């Protein structure tokens, strides 16, 4: 069953059992998680930081930016969470998915360029190692 509305719950730790239609938000760990809104049962983990996702609250309803594209799941679902509503997109073509990824990458590059310009220096080694560890952590969880 596809989920049409989504609520949120602020938690310290993401619970082991996620309920349908709830976006769990852990501020201490800058992470949000929910069950894929198509009803397939997959867990969607969305790190909350400037290069991944962000949440916004309006009138007690949650929005998640950017959209959720579960290309790595069998369902390949793609939707937006806006004001507590789940907005569905079509199943995107490979080309459209690739284009979306390119845009994402450019935004990230732009973001890091801006940071580096602000700092006037390349990211420190500790920051780079931190990112590598984070990426590895993501990889191991798959
Ligand atoms: Zn799904």
JSON list of C-alpha atoms and ligand atoms in Angstrom, two decimals:
[
{"chain": "A", "resi": 1, "resn": "UNK", "atom": "CA", "xyz": [0.00, 0.00, 0.00]},
{"chain": "A", "resi": 2, "resn": "UNK", "atom": "CA", "xyz": [1.43, 3.36, -0.93]},
{"chain": "A", "resi": 3, "resn": "UNK", "atom": "CA", "xyz": [1.69, 5.98, 1.77]},
{"chain": "A", "resi": 4, "resn": "UNK", "atom": "CA", "xyz": [0.11, 9.33, 0.97]},
{"chain": "A", "resi": 5, "resn": "UNK", "atom": "CA", "xyz": [0.79, 11.28, 4.16]},
{"chain": "A", "resi": 6, "resn": "UNK", "atom": "CA", "xyz": [3.72, 11.24, 6.50]},
{"chain": "A", "resi": 7, "resn": "UNK", "atom": "CA", "xyz": [4.09, 12.37, 10.08]},
{"chain": "A", "resi": 8, "resn": "UNK", "atom": "CA", "xyz": [7.29, 12.90, 11.97]},
{"chain": "A", "resi": 9, "resn": "UNK", "atom": "CA", "xyz": [8.69, 11.94, 15.31]},
{"chain": "A", "resi": 10, "resn": "UNK", "atom": "CA", "xyz": [11.73, 13.47, 16.96]},
{"chain": "A", "resi": 11, "resn": "UNK", "atom": "CA", "xyz": [13.90, 10.77, 18.47]},
{"chain": "A", "resi": 12, "resn": "UNK", "atom": "CA", "xyz": [17.39, 10.42, 19.84]},
{"chain": "A", "resi": 13, "resn": "UNK", "atom": "CA", "xyz": [18.01, 7.06, 18.18]},
{"chain": "A", "resi": 14, "resn": "UNK", "atom": "CA", "xyz": [16.32, 5.78, 15.06]},
{"chain": "A", "resi": 15, "resn": "UNK", "atom": "CA", "xyz": [14.17, 2.85, 16.31]},
{"chain": "A", "resi": 16, "resn": "UNK", "atom": "CA", "xyz": [14.86, -0.63, 15.01]},
{"chain": "A", "resi": 17, "resn": "UNK", "atom": "CA", "xyz": [11.29, -1.11, 13.89]},
{"chain": "A", "resi": 18, "resn": "UNK", "atom": "CA", "xyz": [10.04, 1.74, 11.78]},
{"chain": "A", "resi": 19, "resn": "UNK", "atom": "CA", "xyz": [6.36, 2.36, 11.35]},
{"chain": "A", "resi": 20, "resn": "UNK", "atom": "CA", "xyz": [4.83, 3.18, 7.98]},
{"chain": "A", "resi": 21, "resn": "UNK", "atom": "CA", "xyz": [4.09, 6.84, 7.44]},
{"chain": "A", "resi": 22, "resn": "UNK", "atom": "CA", "xyz": [6.47, 8.21, 10.05]},
{"chain": "A", "resi": 23, "resn": "UNK", "atom": "CA", "xyz": [9.64, 10.11, 9.43]},
{"chain": "A", "resi": 24, "resn": "UNK", "atom": "CA", "xyz": [11.93, 9.57, 12.40]},
{"chain": "A", "resi": 25, "resn": "UNK", "atom": "CA", "xyz": [14.29, 12.46, 12.92]},
{"chain": "A", "resi": 26, "resn": "UNK", "atom": "CA", "xyz": [17.34, 12.20, 15.13]},
{"chain": "A", "resi": 27, "resn": "UNK", "atom": "CA", "xyz": [18.81, 15.63, 15.64]},
{"chain": "A", "resi": 28, "resn": "UNK", "atom": "CA", "xyz": [21.75, 14.40, 17.76]},
{"chain": "A", "resi": 29, "resn": "UNK", "atom": "CA", "xyz": [22.81, 12.11, 14.91]},
{"chain": "A", "resi": 30, "resn": "UNK", "atom": "CA", "xyz": [21.69, 14.34, 12.02]},
{"chain": "A", "resi": 31, "resn": "UNK", "atom": "CA", "xyz": [19.78, 11.49, 10.48]},
{"chain": "A", "resi": 32, "resn": "UNK", "atom": "CA", "xyz": [16.23, 10.83, 9.44]},
{"chain": "A", "resi": 33, "resn": "UNK", "atom": "CA", "xyz": [14.72, 7.46, 8.56]},
{"chain": "A", "resi": 34, "resn": "UNK", "atom": "CA", "xyz": [11.42, 6.18, 7.26]},
{"chain": "A", "resi": 35, "resn": "UNK", "atom": "CA", "xyz": [9.99, 3.15, 5.57]},
{"chain": "A", "resi": 36, "resn": "UNK", "atom": "CA", "xyz": [9.81, 3.47, 1.82]},
{"chain": "A", "resi": 37, "resn": "UNK", "atom": "CA", "xyz": [6.44, 5.07, 1.05]},
{"chain": "A", "resi": 38, "resn": "UNK", "atom": "CA", "xyz": [5.60, 2.50, -1.62]},
{"chain": "A", "resi": 39, "resn": "UNK", "atom": "CA", "xyz": [5.04, -0.03, 1.14]},
{"chain": "A", "resi": 40, "resn": "UNK", "atom": "CA", "xyz": [7.90, -2.34, 0.11]},
{"chain": "A", "resi": 41, "resn": "UNK", "atom": "CA", "xyz": [9.26, -2.24, 3.67]},
{"chain": "A", "resi": 42, "resn": "UNK", "atom": "CA", "xyz": [12.72, -0.99, 2.79]},
{"chain": "A", "resi": 43, "resn": "UNK", "atom": "CA", "xyz": [14.23, 1.51, 5.20]},
{"chain": "A", "resi": 44, "resn": "UNK", "atom": "CA", "xyz": [15.23, 4.83, 3.76]},
{"chain": "A", "resi": 45, "resn": "UNK", "atom": "CA", "xyz": [18.03, 6.51, 5.68]},
{"chain": "A", "resi": 46, "resn": "UNK", "atom": "CA", "xyz": [18.56, 10.16, 4.88]},
{"chain": "A", "resi": 47, "resn": "UNK", "atom": "CA", "xyz": [21.57, 11.86, 6.48]},
{"chain": "A", "resi": 48, "resn": "UNK", "atom": "CA", "xyz": [20.71, 15.43, 7.40]},
{"chain": "A", "resi": 49, "resn": "UNK", "atom": "CA", "xyz": [23.47, 17.78, 6.35]},
{"chain": "A", "resi": 50, "resn": "UNK", "atom": "CA", "xyz": [23.92, 20.51, 3.76]},
{"chain": "A", "resi": 51, "resn": "UNK", "atom": "CA", "xyz": [24.98, 18.10, 1.00]},
{"chain": "A", "resi": 52, "resn": "UNK", "atom": "CA", "xyz": [22.39, 15.40, 1.65]},
{"chain": "A", "resi": 53, "resn": "UNK", "atom": "CA", "xyz": [18.91, 16.07, 2.98]},
{"chain": "A", "resi": 54, "resn": "UNK", "atom": "CA", "xyz": [17.29, 18.65, 5.14]},
{"chain": "A", "resi": 55, "resn": "UNK", "atom": "CA", "xyz": [13.95, 18.79, 6.92]},
{"chain": "A", "resi": 56, "resn": "UNK", "atom": "CA", "xyz": [11.64, 21.71, 7.34]},
{"chain": "A", "resi": 57, "resn": "UNK", "atom": "CA", "xyz": [8.62, 22.06, 9.59]},
{"chain": "A", "resi": 58, "resn": "UNK", "atom": "CA", "xyz": [5.57, 24.09, 8.71]},
{"chain": "A", "resi": 59, "resn": "UNK", "atom": "CA", "xyz": [2.40, 24.03, 10.82]},
{"chain": "A", "resi": 60, "resn": "UNK", "atom": "CA", "xyz": [3.46, 20.77, 12.43]},
{"chain": "A", "resi": 61, "resn": "UNK", "atom": "CA", "xyz": [4.01, 19.11, 9.05]},
{"chain": "A", "resi": 62, "resn": "UNK", "atom": "CA", "xyz": [7.32, 17.91, 7.75]},
{"chain": "A", "resi": 63, "resn": "UNK", "atom": "CA", "xyz": [9.02, 18.44, 4.40]},
{"chain": "A", "resi": 64, "resn": "UNK", "atom": "CA", "xyz": [12.15, 16.70, 3.23]},
{"chain": "A", "resi": 65, "resn": "UNK", "atom": "CA", "xyz": [14.53, 18.18, 0.68]},
{"chain": "A", "resi": 66, "resn": "UNK", "atom": "CA", "xyz": [15.46, 17.11, -1.92]},
{"chain": "A", "resi": 67, "resn": "UNK", "atom": "CA", "xyz": [13.23, 14.27, -3.13]},
{"chain": "A", "resi": 68, "resn": "UNK", "atom": "CA", "xyz": [13.61, 10.63, -2.15]},
{"chain": "A", "resi": 69, "resn": "UNK", "atom": "CA", "xyz": [14.86, 8.46, -5.02]},
{"chain": "A", "resi": 70, "resn": "UNK", "atom": "CA", "xyz": [15.09, 4.83, -4.01]},
{"chain": "A", "resi": 71, "resn": "UNK", "atom": "CA", "xyz": [16.94, 3.70, -7.13]},
{"chain": "A", "resi": 72, "resn": "UNK", "atom": "CA", "xyz": [18.85, 1.03, -5.22]},
{"chain": "A", "resi": 73, "resn": "UNK", "atom": "CA", "xyz": [15.63, -0.68, -4.06]},
{"chain": "A", "resi": 74, "resn": "UNK", "atom": "CA", "xyz": [13.64, -3.11, -6.18]},
{"chain": "A", "resi": 75, "resn": "UNK", "atom": "CA", "xyz": [10.69, -0.67, -6.15]},
{"chain": "A", "resi": 76, "resn": "UNK", "atom": "CA", "xyz": [12.78, 2.23, -7.54]},
{"chain": "A", "resi": 77, "resn": "UNK", "atom": "CA", "xyz": [10.24, 4.61, -6.08]},
{"chain": "A", "resi": 78, "resn": "UNK", "atom": "CA", "xyz": [10.68, 8.34, -6.26]},
{"chain": "A", "resi": 79, "resn": "UNK", "atom": "CA", "xyz": [8.69, 10.85, -4.29]},
{"chain": "A", "resi": 80, "resn": "UNK", "atom": "CA", "xyz": [8.74, 14.14, -2.52]},
{"chain": "A", "resi": 81, "resn": "UNK", "atom": "CA", "xyz": [7.76, 14.76, 1.07]},
{"chain": "A", "resi": 82, "resn": "UNK", "atom": "CA", "xyz": [6.18, 18.18, 1.25]},
{"chain": "A", "resi": 83, "resn": "UNK", "atom": "CA", "xyz": [4.09, 19.50, 4.11]},
{"chain": "A", "resi": 84, "resn": "UNK", "atom": "CA", "xyz": [3.36, 16.02, 5.41]},
{"chain": "A", "resi": 85, "resn": "UNK", "atom": "CA", "xyz": [2.21, 14.84, 1.96]},
{"chain": "A", "resi": 86, "resn": "UNK", "atom": "CA", "xyz": [3.95, 12.20, -0.11]},
{"chain": "A", "resi": 87, "resn": "UNK", "atom": "CA", "xyz": [4.03, 13.33, -3.73]},
{"chain": "A", "resi": 88, "resn": "UNK", "atom": "CA", "xyz": [4.76, 10.57, -6.23]},
{"chain": "A", "resi": 89, "resn": "UNK", "atom": "CA", "xyz": [6.71, 10.89, -9.42]},
{"chain": "A", "resi": 90, "resn": "UNK", "atom": "CA", "xyz": [6.69, 8.49, -12.33]},
{"chain": "A", "resi": 91, "resn": "UNK", "atom": "CA", "xyz": [9.23, 5.75, -12.46]},
{"chain": "A", "resi": 92, "resn": "UNK", "atom": "CA", "xyz": [12.07, 7.76, -13.92]},
{"chain": "A", "resi": 93, "resn": "UNK", "atom": "CA", "xyz": [14.07, 6.56, -16.90]},
{"chain": "A", "resi": 94, "resn": "UNK", "atom": "CA", "xyz": [17.75, 5.68, -16.49]},
{"chain": "A", "resi": 95, "resn": "UNK", "atom": "CA", "xyz": [18.58, 8.86, -18.33]},
{"chain": "A", "resi": 96, "resn": "UNK", "atom": "CA", "xyz": [16.51, 11.00, -16.01]},
{"chain": "A", "resi": 97, "resn": "UNK", "atom": "CA", "xyz": [18.04, 9.29, -12.98]},
{"chain": "A", "resi": 98, "resn": "UNK", "atom": "CA", "xyz": [21.52, 9.93, -14.33]},
{"chain": "A", "resi": 99, "resn": "UNK", "atom": "CA", "xyz": [20.65, 13.55, -14.97]},
{"chain": "A", "resi": 100, "resn": "UNK", "atom": "CA", "xyz": [19.38, 13.88, -11.41]},
{"chain": "A", "resi": 101, "resn": "UNK", "atom": "CA", "xyz": [22.61, 12.42, -10.08]},
{"chain": "A", "resi": 102, "resn": "UNK", "atom": "CA", "xyz": [24.67, 14.80, -12.20]},
{"chain": "A", "resi": 103, "resn": "UNK", "atom": "CA", "xyz": [22.73, 17.75, -10.81]},
{"chain": "A", "resi": 104, "resn": "UNK", "atom": "CA", "xyz": [23.24, 16.45, -7.27]},
{"chain": "A", "resi": 105, "resn": "UNK", "atom": "CA", "xyz": [26.96, 16.06, -7.85]},
{"chain": "A", "resi": 106, "resn": "UNK", "atom": "CA", "xyz": [27.28, 19.56, -9.26]},
{"chain": "A", "resi": 107, "resn": "UNK", "atom": "CA", "xyz": [25.42, 20.99, -6.27]},
{"chain": "A", "resi": 108, "resn": "UNK", "atom": "CA", "xyz": [27.78, 19.15, -3.94]},
{"chain": "A", "resi": 109, "resn": "UNK", "atom": "CA", "xyz": [30.84, 20.32, -5.83]},
{"chain": "A", "resi": 110, "resn": "UNK", "atom": "CA", "xyz": [29.50, 23.85, -5.75]},
{"chain": "A", "resi": 111, "resn": "UNK", "atom": "CA", "xyz": [28.89, 23.54, -2.03]},
{"chain": "A", "resi": 112, "resn": "UNK", "atom": "CA", "xyz": [32.43, 22.40, -1.31]},
{"chain": "A", "resi": 113, "resn": "UNK", "atom": "CA", "xyz": [33.87, 25.03, -3.62]},
{"chain": "A", "resi": 114, "resn": "UNK", "atom": "CA", "xyz": [31.97, 27.67, -1.69]},
{"chain": "A", "resi": 115, "resn": "UNK", "atom": "CA", "xyz": [33.23, 26.33, 1.61]},
{"chain": "A", "resi": 116, "resn": "UNK", "atom": "CA", "xyz": [36.78, 26.17, 0.36]},
{"chain": "A", "resi": 117, "resn": "UNK", "atom": "CA", "xyz": [36.57, 29.68, -0.98]},
{"chain": "A", "resi": 118, "resn": "UNK", "atom": "CA", "xyz": [35.28, 30.84, 2.41]},
{"chain": "A", "resi": 119, "resn": "UNK", "atom": "CA", "xyz": [38.09, 29.09, 4.19]},
{"chain": "A", "resi": 120, "resn": "UNK", "atom": "CA", "xyz": [40.62, 29.93, 1.52]},
{"chain": "A", "resi": 121, "resn": "UNK", "atom": "CA", "xyz": [42.00, 26.41, 1.86]},
{"chain": "A", "resi": 122, "resn": "UNK", "atom": "CA", "xyz": [41.38, 22.83, 0.83]},
{"chain": "A", "resi": 123, "resn": "UNK", "atom": "CA", "xyz": [39.46, 20.62, 3.26]},
{"chain": "A", "resi": 124, "resn": "UNK", "atom": "CA", "xyz": [41.66, 19.38, 6.03]},
{"chain": "A", "resi": 125, "resn": "UNK", "atom": "CA", "xyz": [42.85, 15.81, 6.07]},
{"chain": "A", "resi": 126, "resn": "UNK", "atom": "CA", "xyz": [40.81, 15.03, 9.15]},
{"chain": "A", "resi": 127, "resn": "UNK", "atom": "CA", "xyz": [37.67, 16.22, 7.36]},
{"chain": "A", "resi": 128, "resn": "UNK", "atom": "CA", "xyz": [38.53, 14.09, 4.33]},
{"chain": "A", "resi": 129, "resn": "UNK", "atom": "CA", "xyz": [39.19, 11.01, 6.43]},
{"chain": "A", "resi": 130, "resn": "UNK", "atom": "CA", "xyz": [35.93, 11.65, 8.26]},
{"chain": "A", "resi": 131, "resn": "UNK", "atom": "CA", "xyz": [34.10, 11.68, 4.92]},
{"chain": "A", "resi": 132, "resn": "UNK", "atom": "CA", "xyz": [35.82, 8.51, 3.77]},
{"chain": "A", "resi": 133, "resn": "UNK", "atom": "CA", "xyz": [34.83, 6.76, 7.00]},
{"chain": "A", "resi": 134, "resn": "UNK", "atom": "CA", "xyz": [31.28, 7.98, 6.58]},
{"chain": "A", "resi": 135, "resn": "UNK", "atom": "CA", "xyz": [31.17, 6.68, 3.02]},
{"chain": "A", "resi": 136, "resn": "UNK", "atom": "CA", "xyz": [32.59, 3.35, 4.16]},
{"chain": "A", "resi": 137, "resn": "UNK", "atom": "CA", "xyz": [29.98, 3.16, 6.90]},
{"chain": "A", "resi": 138, "resn": "UNK", "atom": "CA", "xyz": [27.24, 3.68, 4.33]},
{"chain": "A", "resi": 139, "resn": "UNK", "atom": "CA", "xyz": [28.78, 1.06, 2.08]},
{"chain": "A", "resi": 140, "resn": "UNK", "atom": "CA", "xyz": [29.03, -1.53, 4.86]},
{"chain": "A", "resi": 141, "resn": "UNK", "atom": "CA", "xyz": [25.39, -1.06, 5.77]},
{"chain": "A", "resi": 142, "resn": "UNK", "atom": "CA", "xyz": [24.29, -2.03, 2.24]},
{"chain": "B", "resi": 1, "resn": "LIG", "atom": "ZN1", "xyz": [9.67, 0.93, -1.92]}
]
